[in-house]
Coordinates of C-alpha atoms in Angstrom, one line a residue:
M1 CA -160.9 -71.8 -135.4
S2 CA -157.6 -70.3 -134.4
S3 CA -156.0 -67.4 -136.0
S4 CA -152.5 -66.2 -136.6
P5 CA -151.3 -63.1 -134.9
Q6 CA -151.7 -61.2 -138.1
G7 CA -155.4 -62.2 -138.4
W8 CA -155.0 -64.2 -141.5
P9 CA -156.6 -67.6 -141.7
A10 CA -154.4 -70.3 -140.2
P11 CA -152.5 -72.4 -142.7
Q12 CA -153.9 -75.8 -143.5
P13 CA -151.7 -78.9 -142.9
P14 CA -150.0 -80.2 -146.1
Q15 CA -151.8 -83.0 -147.9
P16 CA -149.8 -86.2 -148.6
H17 CA -149.0 -86.9 -152.2
P18 CA -150.0 -90.2 -153.8
P19 CA -147.1 -92.5 -154.6
V20 CA -145.6 -92.0 -158.1
P21 CA -145.6 -95.3 -160.0
P22 CA -142.3 -96.1 -161.7
A23 CA -141.9 -95.1 -165.3
Y24 CA -142.7 -97.7 -167.9
G25 CA -139.6 -99.8 -168.6
A26 CA -137.5 -98.6 -165.6
P27 CA -134.9 -101.3 -164.5
Q28 CA -135.7 -103.6 -161.6
P29 CA -133.1 -104.1 -158.7
P30 CA -130.7 -107.0 -159.6
A31 CA -131.1 -110.4 -158.0
T32 CA -128.5 -111.1 -155.3
T33 CA -126.2 -114.2 -155.2
N34 CA -127.0 -116.7 -152.4
G35 CA -124.3 -116.7 -149.7
L36 CA -124.8 -120.4 -148.9
A37 CA -124.1 -121.2 -152.6
V38 CA -120.8 -119.3 -152.5
A39 CA -119.9 -121.0 -149.2
S40 CA -120.7 -124.4 -150.7
L41 CA -118.3 -123.8 -153.7
V42 CA -115.5 -122.5 -151.5
T43 CA -115.8 -125.4 -149.1
G44 CA -115.8 -127.8 -152.0
I45 CA -112.7 -126.3 -153.4
V46 CA -110.7 -126.0 -150.2
C47 CA -111.8 -129.5 -148.9
L48 CA -111.3 -128.6 -145.3
V49 CA -114.5 -130.4 -144.2
P50 CA -115.7 -132.3 -147.4
P51 CA -119.3 -133.1 -146.3
L52 CA -119.9 -129.5 -145.3
G53 CA -120.1 -128.4 -149.0
L54 CA -122.9 -130.9 -149.6
V55 CA -124.9 -129.5 -146.7
L56 CA -124.4 -125.9 -147.6
G57 CA -125.4 -126.6 -151.2
A58 CA -128.5 -128.5 -150.2
L59 CA -129.6 -125.5 -148.1
A60 CA -128.8 -123.0 -150.8
L61 CA -130.9 -124.5 -153.6
P62 CA -134.4 -124.1 -152.1
A63 CA -133.5 -120.6 -150.8
I64 CA -132.5 -119.6 -154.3
R65 CA -135.8 -120.8 -155.7
R66 CA -137.8 -119.1 -153.0
K67 CA -136.1 -115.7 -153.1
G68 CA -135.3 -115.6 -156.8
Q69 CA -131.6 -115.4 -156.1
R70 CA -128.7 -116.4 -158.2
G71 CA -126.1 -119.0 -157.4
K72 CA -127.7 -122.3 -158.4
G73 CA -124.6 -123.2 -160.5
L74 CA -122.3 -122.4 -157.6
A75 CA -124.3 -124.5 -155.2
V76 CA -124.3 -127.5 -157.6
A77 CA -120.6 -127.2 -158.3
G78 CA -119.8 -127.0 -154.6
M79 CA -121.9 -130.1 -153.9
A80 CA -120.2 -132.0 -156.7
L81 CA -116.7 -131.1 -155.4
S82 CA -117.6 -131.9 -151.9
L83 CA -119.0 -135.3 -152.9
V84 CA -115.7 -136.1 -154.7
S85 CA -113.7 -134.9 -151.7
T86 CA -115.9 -137.0 -149.3
L87 CA -115.4 -140.1 -151.5
L88 CA -111.6 -139.6 -151.6
V89 CA -111.4 -139.1 -147.8
A90 CA -113.5 -142.3 -147.3
A91 CA -111.2 -144.2 -149.6
G92 CA -108.1 -142.8 -147.8
F93 CA -109.3 -144.1 -144.5
A94 CA -110.4 -147.4 -145.9
T95 CA -107.0 -148.1 -147.6
G96 CA -104.8 -146.7 -144.8
A97 CA -103.3 -144.1 -147.1
F98 CA -104.0 -141.3 -144.6
S99 CA -102.3 -143.2 -141.8
E100 CA -99.2 -143.7 -144.0
L101 CA -99.3 -139.9 -144.8
A102 CA -99.5 -139.0 -141.2
D103 CA -96.6 -141.4 -140.3
G104 CA -94.5 -139.8 -143.0
A105 CA -95.3 -136.4 -141.7
R106 CA -94.4 -137.4 -138.2
K107 CA -91.1 -138.9 -139.4
V108 CA -90.3 -135.6 -141.2
K109 CA -91.1 -133.6 -138.1
D110 CA -88.9 -135.9 -135.9
E111 CA -86.1 -135.7 -138.4
V112 CA -86.2 -131.9 -138.4
A113 CA -86.6 -131.7 -134.6
S114 CA -83.6 -134.0 -134.1
T115 CA -81.3 -132.0 -136.4
D116 CA -79.1 -129.7 -134.5
S117 CA -76.2 -127.4 -135.0
A118 CA -72.8 -128.8 -134.3
F119 CA -72.1 -125.6 -132.4
S120 CA -74.9 -126.5 -129.9
L121 CA -73.5 -129.9 -128.8
R122 CA -73.3 -130.3 -125.0
T123 CA -71.6 -132.8 -122.7
G124 CA -73.5 -136.1 -122.7
D125 CA -75.2 -135.6 -126.1
C126 CA -75.2 -138.5 -128.5
F127 CA -75.4 -137.8 -132.2
D128 CA -74.9 -139.0 -135.8
Q129 CA -72.6 -137.1 -138.2
P130 CA -73.3 -137.0 -141.9
G131 CA -70.9 -139.6 -143.4
G132 CA -70.1 -141.2 -140.1
A133 CA -68.0 -139.8 -137.2
T134 CA -64.7 -140.9 -138.7
A135 CA -65.2 -138.7 -141.8
E136 CA -62.9 -135.7 -141.6
T137 CA -65.0 -132.9 -143.0
E138 CA -66.5 -129.6 -142.0
V139 CA -69.7 -130.1 -140.2
M140 CA -72.5 -127.6 -139.6
T141 CA -75.4 -129.9 -138.5
V142 CA -75.6 -133.2 -136.7
K143 CA -78.5 -135.5 -135.8
D144 CA -79.3 -135.7 -132.1
V145 CA -79.8 -139.4 -131.1
D146 CA -81.0 -141.1 -127.9
C147 CA -77.9 -142.5 -126.3
A148 CA -79.7 -145.8 -125.7
K149 CA -79.9 -146.2 -129.5
P150 CA -77.0 -146.8 -132.0
H151 CA -75.1 -143.6 -132.6
D152 CA -71.9 -142.3 -134.1
A153 CA -70.5 -140.4 -131.1
E154 CA -71.0 -139.1 -127.6
V155 CA -69.8 -135.7 -126.4
T156 CA -67.4 -136.0 -123.4
G157 CA -66.8 -132.3 -122.8
A158 CA -65.2 -129.2 -124.3
F159 CA -62.5 -126.6 -123.8
Q160 CA -61.9 -123.1 -125.1
L161 CA -59.0 -121.9 -127.2
T162 CA -57.4 -118.6 -126.4
G163 CA -55.8 -115.8 -128.4
D164 CA -57.0 -113.4 -131.1
A165 CA -55.2 -114.9 -134.1
Y166 CA -56.3 -118.3 -135.6
P167 CA -53.7 -120.7 -134.3
G168 CA -53.8 -123.0 -137.3
V169 CA -55.1 -126.6 -137.6
P170 CA -51.9 -128.4 -136.6
A171 CA -51.6 -126.4 -133.4
I172 CA -55.3 -126.9 -132.6
E173 CA -55.1 -130.7 -133.3
K174 CA -52.1 -131.1 -131.0
Q175 CA -53.9 -129.4 -128.2
A176 CA -57.1 -131.2 -128.8
E177 CA -55.6 -134.7 -128.9
E178 CA -54.0 -134.2 -125.5
R179 CA -56.9 -132.4 -123.8
C180 CA -59.7 -134.5 -125.3
L181 CA -58.0 -137.7 -124.2
T182 CA -57.9 -136.4 -120.6
I183 CA -61.5 -135.1 -120.8
G184 CA -62.7 -138.5 -122.1
E185 CA -60.9 -140.4 -119.3
R186 CA -62.7 -138.2 -116.7
Y187 CA -66.0 -138.5 -118.4
S188 CA -65.8 -142.3 -118.4
L189 CA -63.9 -143.3 -115.2
D190 CA -64.9 -146.9 -115.7
H191 CA -62.3 -147.4 -118.5
W192 CA -63.1 -151.1 -118.8
A193 CA -66.6 -150.1 -120.0
V194 CA -65.3 -148.1 -123.0
P195 CA -65.7 -150.4 -126.1
E196 CA -62.7 -151.2 -128.3
N197 CA -64.2 -149.3 -131.3
A198 CA -64.5 -146.0 -129.3
V199 CA -61.8 -143.5 -130.2
T200 CA -61.1 -139.9 -129.2
F201 CA -62.8 -137.5 -131.5
Y202 CA -63.2 -133.7 -131.6
Y203 CA -64.7 -130.7 -133.5
H204 CA -62.5 -127.7 -133.7
P205 CA -63.0 -124.2 -135.2
T206 CA -62.2 -123.5 -138.8
E207 CA -60.6 -120.3 -139.8
D208 CA -63.9 -118.9 -141.1
S209 CA -65.9 -119.9 -137.9
W210 CA -63.0 -118.3 -135.8
K211 CA -63.4 -115.0 -137.6
L212 CA -67.1 -114.8 -138.4
Q213 CA -68.6 -116.6 -135.4
K214 CA -65.9 -116.0 -132.8
D215 CA -65.8 -119.7 -132.4
R216 CA -63.2 -120.8 -129.9
T217 CA -64.7 -124.1 -128.7
V218 CA -63.1 -127.6 -129.2
T219 CA -65.8 -130.2 -128.6
C220 CA -64.5 -133.6 -127.5
A221 CA -66.3 -136.9 -127.9
Y222 CA -66.0 -140.7 -128.0
A223 CA -66.7 -141.8 -131.6
A224 CA -67.2 -145.2 -133.2
E225 CA -64.2 -146.0 -135.4
K226 CA -66.3 -148.9 -136.8
G227 CA -70.0 -149.5 -136.6
K228 CA -71.9 -147.7 -133.9
L229 CA -71.8 -147.0 -130.2
T230 CA -74.8 -148.1 -128.1
G231 CA -75.6 -146.9 -124.6
S232 CA -74.0 -143.9 -122.8
L233 CA -70.3 -144.2 -121.8
R234 CA -70.7 -141.6 -119.1
A235 CA -69.3 -142.8 -115.7
D236 CA -68.5 -139.9 -113.5
A237 CA -69.7 -138.2 -110.4
T238 CA -73.1 -137.7 -112.0
T239 CA -73.8 -141.4 -112.6
L240 CA -71.6 -143.3 -110.1
D241 CA -72.3 -143.9 -106.4
A242 CA -69.8 -143.0 -103.7
H243 CA -68.2 -146.5 -103.5
Q244 CA -67.8 -146.9 -107.3
L245 CA -66.3 -143.4 -107.5
A246 CA -63.8 -144.1 -104.6
Y247 CA -62.6 -147.4 -106.2
L248 CA -62.2 -146.0 -109.7
T249 CA -60.5 -142.8 -108.6
A250 CA -57.9 -144.9 -106.7
V251 CA -57.0 -147.5 -109.4
N252 CA -57.2 -145.1 -112.3
A253 CA -54.4 -143.0 -110.7
V254 CA -52.1 -146.1 -111.0
E255 CA -53.1 -146.7 -114.6
A256 CA -52.4 -143.1 -115.5
V257 CA -48.8 -143.3 -114.2
L258 CA -48.1 -146.7 -115.8
L259 CA -49.1 -145.2 -119.2
K260 CA -46.3 -142.7 -118.9
E261 CA -43.5 -145.3 -119.2
P262 CA -40.5 -143.8 -121.0
E263 CA -40.1 -144.9 -124.6
A264 CA -36.4 -145.6 -124.1
D265 CA -35.6 -148.6 -122.0
P266 CA -33.3 -148.3 -118.9
D267 CA -30.2 -149.3 -120.9
A268 CA -30.7 -146.2 -123.0
D269 CA -32.2 -143.8 -120.4
F270 CA -31.6 -145.1 -116.9
D271 CA -32.5 -141.9 -115.1
A272 CA -35.9 -141.5 -116.8
N273 CA -36.9 -145.1 -116.0
T274 CA -35.9 -144.9 -112.4
A275 CA -37.8 -141.6 -112.0
W276 CA -40.9 -143.2 -113.6
A277 CA -40.6 -146.3 -111.4
G278 CA -40.6 -143.9 -108.4
S279 CA -43.8 -142.3 -109.6
V280 CA -45.4 -145.7 -110.0
A281 CA -44.5 -146.7 -106.4
K282 CA -45.9 -143.4 -105.2
A283 CA -49.2 -143.9 -107.1
L284 CA -49.5 -147.4 -105.8
D285 CA -49.0 -146.2 -102.2
G286 CA -51.6 -143.5 -102.7
A287 CA -54.2 -145.9 -104.3
A288 CA -53.8 -148.5 -101.5
G289 CA -54.2 -145.7 -98.9
R290 CA -57.4 -144.4 -100.5
L291 CA -58.9 -147.8 -100.8
K292 CA -58.1 -148.6 -97.2
G293 CA -59.5 -145.3 -96.1
H294 CA -62.9 -145.9 -97.6
T295 CA -65.5 -148.2 -96.1
F296 CA -66.8 -150.5 -98.9
P297 CA -70.1 -152.2 -98.3
G298 CA -71.0 -155.8 -97.9
A299 CA -69.7 -158.2 -100.6
S300 CA -67.3 -155.6 -102.0
A301 CA -65.2 -155.2 -98.9
A302 CA -63.2 -158.5 -99.2
P303 CA -62.3 -158.3 -103.0
V304 CA -61.3 -154.6 -102.5
A305 CA -59.0 -155.7 -99.7
D306 CA -57.4 -158.2 -102.1
V307 CA -56.8 -155.4 -104.5
V308 CA -55.0 -153.5 -101.7
T309 CA -52.8 -156.5 -101.0
S310 CA -51.8 -156.7 -104.7
L311 CA -51.1 -152.9 -104.9
E312 CA -48.8 -153.1 -101.8
K313 CA -46.9 -156.0 -103.2
A314 CA -46.4 -154.3 -106.5
R315 CA -45.3 -151.1 -104.7
G316 CA -42.4 -153.0 -103.1
H317 CA -41.0 -154.0 -106.5
W318 CA -41.4 -150.6 -108.1
R319 CA -39.7 -149.0 -105.1
K320 CA -36.7 -151.3 -105.6
A321 CA -36.7 -150.6 -109.3
A322 CA -36.7 -146.8 -108.5
D323 CA -33.7 -147.4 -106.2
A324 CA -31.8 -149.6 -108.6
V325 CA -28.1 -148.8 -109.2
D326 CA -28.0 -150.0 -112.8
A327 CA -30.2 -151.3 -115.6
D328 CA -29.8 -155.0 -114.6
A329 CA -31.0 -154.2 -111.1
F330 CA -33.9 -152.3 -112.6
W331 CA -35.0 -155.2 -114.8
T332 CA -34.9 -157.5 -111.8
H333 CA -37.8 -155.7 -110.3
Y334 CA -39.5 -154.4 -113.4
E335 CA -41.1 -157.8 -114.4
P336 CA -42.3 -158.7 -110.9
G337 CA -43.7 -155.2 -110.5
Y338 CA -45.9 -155.7 -113.6
D339 CA -46.8 -159.3 -112.7
A340 CA -48.3 -158.0 -109.5
L341 CA -50.6 -155.8 -111.5
P342 CA -52.4 -158.1 -114.0
L343 CA -54.8 -156.6 -116.5
D344 CA -57.8 -158.2 -114.8
L345 CA -56.7 -157.0 -111.3
G346 CA -59.8 -156.1 -109.3
K347 CA -62.3 -158.0 -111.5
D348 CA -64.1 -159.5 -108.4
A349 CA -64.2 -156.1 -106.7
R350 CA -65.7 -154.5 -109.9
A351 CA -68.4 -157.2 -110.0
A352 CA -69.3 -156.6 -106.4
L353 CA -69.5 -152.8 -107.1
K354 CA -71.5 -153.3 -110.3
L355 CA -68.8 -151.9 -112.6
S356 CA -67.7 -153.4 -115.9
T357 CA -65.9 -156.7 -115.6
K358 CA -64.6 -156.8 -119.1
A359 CA -60.8 -156.5 -118.7
P360 CA -58.8 -154.8 -121.4
E361 CA -57.1 -157.0 -123.9
P362 CA -53.3 -157.2 -123.8
E363 CA -51.6 -155.4 -126.6
P364 CA -50.3 -157.7 -129.4
A365 CA -46.6 -158.4 -129.1
G366 CA -44.3 -156.6 -131.5

């Protein structure tokens, strides 16, 4: 036996106490709610995966009985809701209702994705405008359309207005009509390919967009005056080959000068008409020179040479008209000069170069 340093007997180790039974009538711990039953009900309500609620409910019921848990009603309700959802889904697939719903959702998505701000239009974009392109109204959004499909308009380019003060609608429109016409002609160098229903169109800043959004952009376009446009009208250096570009650049220069004919005839304004005739002769000389200076391939060489011959013949008449001493002499060469430049001039050359062969219609008399 060991002893303590003081000599007293060593203490004995403590004896364990027997467990104390609970007092009579003390409450028992509450039964827990089965988690699978809760999951079954939630799944049945949300309907994310309809059959899952049935499976969870079936697993929950025996566990509830075995463990004395609560949640039987939850499990049964979840299974019932899941069963209804499963039947509805099956019916939806059987009748094609879900397919129609999905198609509708895709259409809405495409519609939203194709709606764009009018401020974000870029050169080459094709679009539909609410109410049609000829409707004169303030526009905030347009619908982007594939150019191969029918559309209201096609953007040909844009330019920036200058100045701090809003210039006013009449001043903007005057500038837009002139500059958008030129932008459109450069965008579509193959003028014969521009349909008759295509007209020059533009968006310009309003006074509010000028002040609030610092908007200075005039967006130019070709728009359908009637019906729709189909296919892109773009025919410039980005879409034409070198031979097409050389031909159109040459002949378009002559067309541009012819369109500048004075409104007054030579009897009323002789000097203006002779000066214009001189410009026509110069343009014809330049066009013939450019065509002769370019080597056109294969089947296009001969018809282009025929065009050069016609241009040189016409140049002689217009040079004489420019040198006329009076109105009578001017008229003597005016008609032959135009006769040498028929509206369908170069049709064969265009066919060989794979350009449009639909010649412009003559303007109605009167």
